[in-house]
PDB file of C-alpha atoms in Angstrom:
ATOM      1  CA  MET A   1     134.985  83.655 129.097  1.00 31.00           C
ATOM      2  CA  THR A   2     131.703  85.229 128.077  1.00 32.00           C
ATOM      3  CA  THR A   3     128.610  83.082 128.225  1.00 35.00           C
ATOM      4  CA  SER A   4     125.955  83.405 125.570  1.00 41.00           C
ATOM      5  CA  MET A   5     122.385  84.412 126.297  1.00 49.00           C
ATOM      6  CA  PRO A   6     119.799  81.650 125.968  1.00 52.00           C
ATOM      7  CA  GLY A   7     119.029  81.358 122.278  1.00 54.00           C
ATOM      8  CA  THR A   8     122.353  82.796 121.116  1.00 51.00           C
ATOM      9  CA  ARG A   9     124.988  80.769 119.369  1.00 50.00           C
ATOM     10  CA  PRO A  10     128.310  80.350 121.210  1.00 51.00           C
ATOM     11  CA  GLY A  11     131.026  82.815 120.231  1.00 50.00           C
ATOM     12  CA  THR A  12     128.557  85.307 118.760  1.00 54.00           C
ATOM     13  CA  HIS A  13     127.417  88.742 119.788  1.00 60.00           C
ATOM     14  CA  ARG A  14     124.441  89.103 122.056  1.00 70.00           C
ATOM     15  CA  VAL A  15     121.170  90.490 120.745  1.00 79.00           C
ATOM     16  CA  ARG A  16     120.114  93.624 122.628  1.00 83.00           C
ATOM     17  CA  THR A  17     116.540  92.638 123.345  1.00 83.00           C
ATOM     18  CA  ASP A  18     115.810  95.964 125.073  1.00 86.00           C
ATOM     19  CA  LEU A  19     116.543  97.926 121.902  1.00 92.00           C
ATOM     20  CA  LEU A  20     115.199  95.182 119.659  1.00 95.00           C
ATOM     21  CA  GLY A  21     111.902  95.397 121.554  1.00 93.00           C
ATOM     22  CA  ILE A  22     111.592  99.088 120.761  1.00 92.00           C
ATOM     23  CA  TYR A  23     112.566  98.453 117.129  1.00 96.00           C
ATOM     24  CA  LEU A  24     110.079  95.601 116.678  1.00 96.00           C
ATOM     25  CA  ASN A  25     107.258  97.531 118.339  1.00 95.00           C
ATOM     26  CA  ASP A  26     107.886 100.418 115.950  1.00 92.00           C
ATOM     27  CA  HIS A  27     107.708  97.954 113.053  1.00 94.00           C
ATOM     28  CA  LEU A  28     104.546  96.459 114.530  1.00 95.00           C
ATOM     29  CA  ALA A  29     102.982  99.930 114.641  1.00 91.00           C
ATOM     30  CA  GLY A  30     103.929 100.384 110.972  1.00 92.00           C
ATOM     31  CA  ALA A  31     102.540  96.946 110.165  1.00 94.00           C
ATOM     32  CA  THR A  32      99.292  97.901 111.893  1.00 92.00           C
ATOM     33  CA  VAL A  33      98.993 101.017 109.720  1.00 90.00           C
ATOM     34  CA  GLY A  34      99.937  99.068 106.590  1.00 93.00           C
ATOM     35  CA  THR A  35      97.490  96.260 107.302  1.00 95.00           C
ATOM     36  CA  GLY A  36      94.644  98.702 107.904  1.00 92.00           C
ATOM     37  CA  ARG A  37      95.474 100.668 104.761  1.00 91.00           C
ATOM     38  CA  ALA A  38      95.832  97.535 102.599  1.00 96.00           C
ATOM     39  CA  GLN A  39      92.489  96.155 103.811  1.00 95.00           C
ATOM     40  CA  PHE A  40      90.807  99.528 103.247  1.00 92.00           C
ATOM     41  CA  MET A  41      92.238  99.724  99.727  1.00 93.00           C
ATOM     42  CA  ALA A  42      91.117  96.158  98.959  1.00 96.00           C
ATOM     43  CA  ARG A  43      87.559  97.098  99.968  1.00 93.00           C
ATOM     44  CA  SER A  44      87.589 100.505  98.242  1.00 90.00           C
ATOM     45  CA  HIS A  45      88.952  99.754  94.788  1.00 89.00           C
ATOM     46  CA  SER A  46      86.770  97.510  92.629  1.00 90.00           C
ATOM     47  CA  ASP A  47      88.350  98.421  89.270  1.00 90.00           C
ATOM     48  CA  PRO A  48      89.303  94.999  87.775  1.00 90.00           C
ATOM     49  CA  PRO A  49      93.024  95.615  87.137  1.00 92.00           C
ATOM     50  CA  PHE A  50      93.422  96.657  90.786  1.00 96.00           C
ATOM     51  CA  ALA A  51      90.802  94.738  92.798  1.00 95.00           C
ATOM     52  CA  GLU A  52      92.240  91.213  92.858  1.00 97.00           C
ATOM     53  CA  PRO A  53      95.903  92.208  93.312  1.00 97.00           C
ATOM     54  CA  LEU A  54      94.900  94.542  96.154  1.00 97.00           C
ATOM     55  CA  ARG A  55      92.884  91.781  97.847  1.00 97.00           C
ATOM     56  CA  ASN A  56      95.859  89.407  97.563  1.00 98.00           C
ATOM     57  CA  LEU A  57      98.266  92.037  98.901  1.00 98.00           C
ATOM     58  CA  ALA A  58      95.960  92.832 101.819  1.00 98.00           C
ATOM     59  CA  GLY A  59      95.873  89.144 102.768  1.00 98.00           C
ATOM     60  CA  GLU A  60      99.653  88.806 102.571  1.00 98.00           C
ATOM     61  CA  ILE A  61     100.287  92.020 104.520  1.00 98.00           C
ATOM     62  CA  THR A  62      97.921  90.791 107.229  1.00 97.00           C
ATOM     63  CA  GLU A  63      99.816  87.466 107.350  1.00 98.00           C
ATOM     64  CA  ASP A  64     103.131  89.341 107.576  1.00 98.00           C
ATOM     65  CA  ARG A  65     101.893  91.283 110.599  1.00 96.00           C
ATOM     66  CA  THR A  66     100.913  87.975 112.215  1.00 97.00           C
ATOM     67  CA  SER A  67     104.409  86.636 111.453  1.00 98.00           C
ATOM     68  CA  LEU A  68     105.947  89.670 113.137  1.00 97.00           C
ATOM     69  CA  LEU A  69     103.838  89.081 116.254  1.00 96.00           C
ATOM     70  CA  ARG A  70     104.915  85.428 116.316  1.00 97.00           C
ATOM     71  CA  ILE A  71     108.588  86.421 116.004  1.00 97.00           C
ATOM     72  CA  MET A  72     108.181  88.961 118.798  1.00 95.00           C
ATOM     73  CA  ARG A  73     106.687  86.270 121.046  1.00 94.00           C
ATOM     74  CA  ALA A  74     109.564  83.904 120.229  1.00 94.00           C
ATOM     75  CA  LEU A  75     112.002  86.633 121.282  1.00 94.00           C
ATOM     76  CA  GLY A  76     110.032  87.442 124.437  1.00 93.00           C
ATOM     77  CA  VAL A  77     109.188  90.949 123.182  1.00 92.00           C
ATOM     78  CA  PRO A  78     105.733  92.134 124.295  1.00 91.00           C
ATOM     79  CA  ALA A  79     103.576  94.176 121.931  1.00 87.00           C
ATOM     80  CA  ARG A  80     103.104  97.713 123.249  1.00 78.00           C
ATOM     81  CA  ARG A  81      99.365  98.351 123.079  1.00 76.00           C
ATOM     82  CA  TYR A  82      99.686 102.136 123.204  1.00 59.00           C
ATOM     83  CA  LYS A  83     101.769 102.081 120.007  1.00 64.00           C
ATOM     84  CA  LEU A  84      99.213  99.844 118.319  1.00 60.00           C
ATOM     85  CA  ALA A  85      96.345 102.108 119.359  1.00 65.00           C
ATOM     86  CA  ALA A  86      98.167 105.202 118.094  1.00 64.00           C
ATOM     87  CA  ALA A  87      98.944 103.441 114.798  1.00 60.00           C
ATOM     88  CA  GLY A  88      95.295 102.464 114.321  1.00 62.00           C
ATOM     89  CA  VAL A  89      94.156 106.032 114.903  1.00 60.00           C
ATOM     90  CA  ALA A  90      96.830 107.388 112.526  1.00 64.00           C
ATOM     91  CA  GLU A  91      95.722 105.013 109.760  1.00 65.00           C
ATOM     92  CA  ARG A  92      92.079 106.063 110.099  1.00 61.00           C
ATOM     93  CA  LEU A  93      93.003 109.729 110.140  1.00 60.00           C
ATOM     94  CA  GLY A  94      95.050 109.188 106.990  1.00 65.00           C
ATOM     95  CA  ARG A  95      91.844 108.292 105.169  1.00 57.00           C
ATOM     96  CA  LEU A  96      90.610 111.862 105.643  1.00 59.00           C
ATOM     97  CA  LYS A  97      93.086 113.419 103.208  1.00 59.00           C
ATOM     98  CA  SER A  98      91.208 114.970 100.325  1.00 51.00           C
ATOM     99  CA  ASN A  99      93.669 114.775  97.407  1.00 55.00           C
ATOM    100  CA  GLY A 100      91.951 117.798  95.923  1.00 53.00           C
ATOM    101  CA  ARG A 101      88.376 116.665  96.593  1.00 53.00           C
ATOM    102  CA  LEU A 102      86.286 117.199  99.704  1.00 54.00           C
ATOM    103  CA  VAL A 103      83.164 115.100  99.194  1.00 59.00           C
ATOM    104  CA  ARG A 104      84.167 112.177  96.968  1.00 68.00           C
ATOM    105  CA  PRO A 105      87.479 110.403  96.467  1.00 71.00           C
ATOM    106  CA  SER A 106      89.935 111.878  94.000  1.00 80.00           C
ATOM    107  CA  PRO A 107      91.227 109.709  91.162  1.00 81.00           C
ATOM    108  CA  LEU A 108      94.664 110.610  92.539  1.00 88.00           C
ATOM    109  CA  THR A 109      93.894 108.733  95.758  1.00 87.00           C
ATOM    110  CA  LEU A 110      94.815 105.368  94.231  1.00 91.00           C
ATOM    111  CA  VAL A 111      98.254 106.615  93.136  1.00 94.00           C
ATOM    112  CA  VAL A 112      98.998 108.153  96.540  1.00 91.00           C
ATOM    113  CA  GLU A 113      97.767 105.089  98.448  1.00 92.00           C
ATOM    114  CA  LEU A 114      99.847 102.720  96.304  1.00 96.00           C
ATOM    115  CA  GLU A 115     102.926 104.860  96.927  1.00 96.00           C
ATOM    116  CA  PHE A 116     102.199 104.914 100.654  1.00 92.00           C
ATOM    117  CA  LEU A 117     101.762 101.146 100.741  1.00 95.00           C
ATOM    118  CA  ARG A 118     104.967 100.649  98.733  1.00 97.00           C
ATOM    119  CA  LEU A 119     106.873 102.739 101.287  1.00 95.00           C
ATOM    120  CA  GLY A 120     105.429 100.595 104.072  1.00 95.00           C
ATOM    121  CA  VAL A 121     106.424  97.357 102.355  1.00 98.00           C
ATOM    122  CA  LYS A 122     109.956  98.708 101.862  1.00 98.00           C
ATOM    123  CA  GLY A 123     110.124  99.434 105.602  1.00 97.00           C
ATOM    124  CA  LYS A 124     108.876  95.922 106.330  1.00 97.00           C
ATOM    125  CA  GLU A 125     111.510  94.467 104.007  1.00 98.00           C
ATOM    126  CA  LEU A 126     114.225  96.346 105.894  1.00 98.00           C
ATOM    127  CA  GLY A 127     112.852  95.019 109.189  1.00 98.00           C
ATOM    128  CA  TRP A 128     113.017  91.446 107.872  1.00 98.00           C
ATOM    129  CA  ARG A 129     116.591  92.098 106.696  1.00 98.00           C
ATOM    130  CA  THR A 130     117.539  93.307 110.179  1.00 97.00           C
ATOM    131  CA  LEU A 131     116.045  90.207 111.786  1.00 97.00           C
ATOM    132  CA  ARG A 132     117.693  87.983 109.179  1.00 97.00           C
ATOM    133  CA  SER A 133     121.107  89.397 110.062  1.00 95.00           C
ATOM    134  CA  LEU A 134     120.386  88.761 113.760  1.00 95.00           C
ATOM    135  CA  ALA A 135     119.295  85.177 113.043  1.00 95.00           C
ATOM    136  CA  GLU A 136     122.944  84.254 112.620  1.00 89.00           C
ATOM    137  CA  ALA A 137     123.469  85.114 116.307  1.00 90.00           C
ATOM    138  CA  ASP A 138     120.133  84.055 117.800  1.00 92.00           C
ATOM    139  CA  ASP A 139     118.580  80.669 117.124  1.00 91.00           C
ATOM    140  CA  ARG A 140     115.151  81.873 118.236  1.00 94.00           C
ATOM    141  CA  LEU A 141     114.969  83.478 114.780  1.00 95.00           C
ATOM    142  CA  ASP A 142     114.207  81.081 111.932  1.00 96.00           C
ATOM    143  CA  GLU A 143     116.468  81.913 108.974  1.00 97.00           C
ATOM    144  CA  GLY A 144     114.249  80.016 106.522  1.00 97.00           C
ATOM    145  CA  GLU A 145     111.109  81.842 107.654  1.00 98.00           C
ATOM    146  CA  LEU A 146     112.861  85.199 107.379  1.00 98.00           C
ATOM    147  CA  ASP A 147     114.169  84.344 103.902  1.00 98.00           C
ATOM    148  CA  GLY A 148     110.582  83.567 102.876  1.00 98.00           C
ATOM    149  CA  LEU A 149     109.283  86.808 104.369  1.00 98.00           C
ATOM    150  CA  LEU A 150     112.013  88.733 102.544  1.00 98.00           C
ATOM    151  CA  ALA A 151     111.145  87.087  99.227  1.00 98.00           C
ATOM    152  CA  ARG A 152     107.472  87.885  99.729  1.00 98.00           C
ATOM    153  CA  ALA A 153     108.225  91.528 100.565  1.00 98.00           C
ATOM    154  CA  GLU A 154     110.270  91.812  97.374  1.00 98.00           C
ATOM    155  CA  GLN A 155     107.373  90.325  95.358  1.00 98.00           C
ATOM    156  CA  GLN A 156     104.946  92.730  97.044  1.00 98.00           C
ATOM    157  CA  MET A 157     107.197  95.651  96.064  1.00 98.00           C
ATOM    158  CA  SER A 158     107.147  94.459  92.461  1.00 98.00           C
ATOM    159  CA  THR A 159     103.355  94.051  92.438  1.00 98.00           C
ATOM    160  CA  LEU A 160     102.829  97.466  94.009  1.00 98.00           C
ATOM    161  CA  GLU A 161     105.131  99.091  91.457  1.00 98.00           C
ATOM    162  CA  GLU A 162     103.207  97.470  88.580  1.00 98.00           C
ATOM    163  CA  LEU A 163      99.925  98.690  90.072  1.00 98.00           C
ATOM    164  CA  ARG A 164     101.366 102.162  90.675  1.00 97.00           C
ATOM    165  CA  ILE A 165     102.531 102.511  87.067  1.00 97.00           C
ATOM    166  CA  LYS A 166      99.074 101.367  85.858  1.00 96.00           C
ATOM    167  CA  ALA A 167      97.372 103.867  88.164  1.00 96.00           C
ATOM    168  CA  VAL A 168      99.651 106.724  87.062  1.00 97.00           C
ATOM    169  CA  GLY A 169      98.791 106.017  83.439  1.00 96.00           C
ATOM    170  CA  LYS A 170      95.085 105.755  84.152  1.00 93.00           C
ATOM    171  CA  VAL A 171      94.905 108.880  86.308  1.00 92.00           C
ATOM    172  CA  LEU A 172      97.523 111.281  84.945  1.00 92.00           C
ATOM    173  CA  LEU A 173      97.560 110.603  81.201  1.00 91.00           C
ATOM    174  CA  THR A 174      94.925 112.018  78.856  1.00 84.00           C
ATOM    175  CA  GLY A 175      93.697 110.796  75.510  1.00 71.00           C
TER     176      GLY A 175
END
């Protein structure tokens, strides 16, 4: 008879915490980039149709990163500082792209940043889905919390798509 790991439900598969640790640290690195980018965008874009939604998104994305850290602690997965440092540097370097302008920001920057952030939120959503599927085997994962995080990621995707369509119209249409 196979015994379950602490935190696993009897008769279920075991969660590979070694591989899960790598997976979650990669998601944490992505969350670090996304949080930095969202906060930068919230500070950089004061145009009324974008400012408040970007501030709200930045706050939620920051909270989601905190949730990921809490989940990692519950699973006994340490955050790998070298990945976090590399992610922070990558996010700051990403701000240097010119989008066709060297000295001042290009109007295209908003479109590209919204698309980048949308990709990050999609990755986060997939991470929550992975954890949600594991919650059935590991009671250290709170199914209700993960359902809430999934719902919020889906709402963030919708908000980002609305903002992206607005930005495309503002930047790429004439007349």
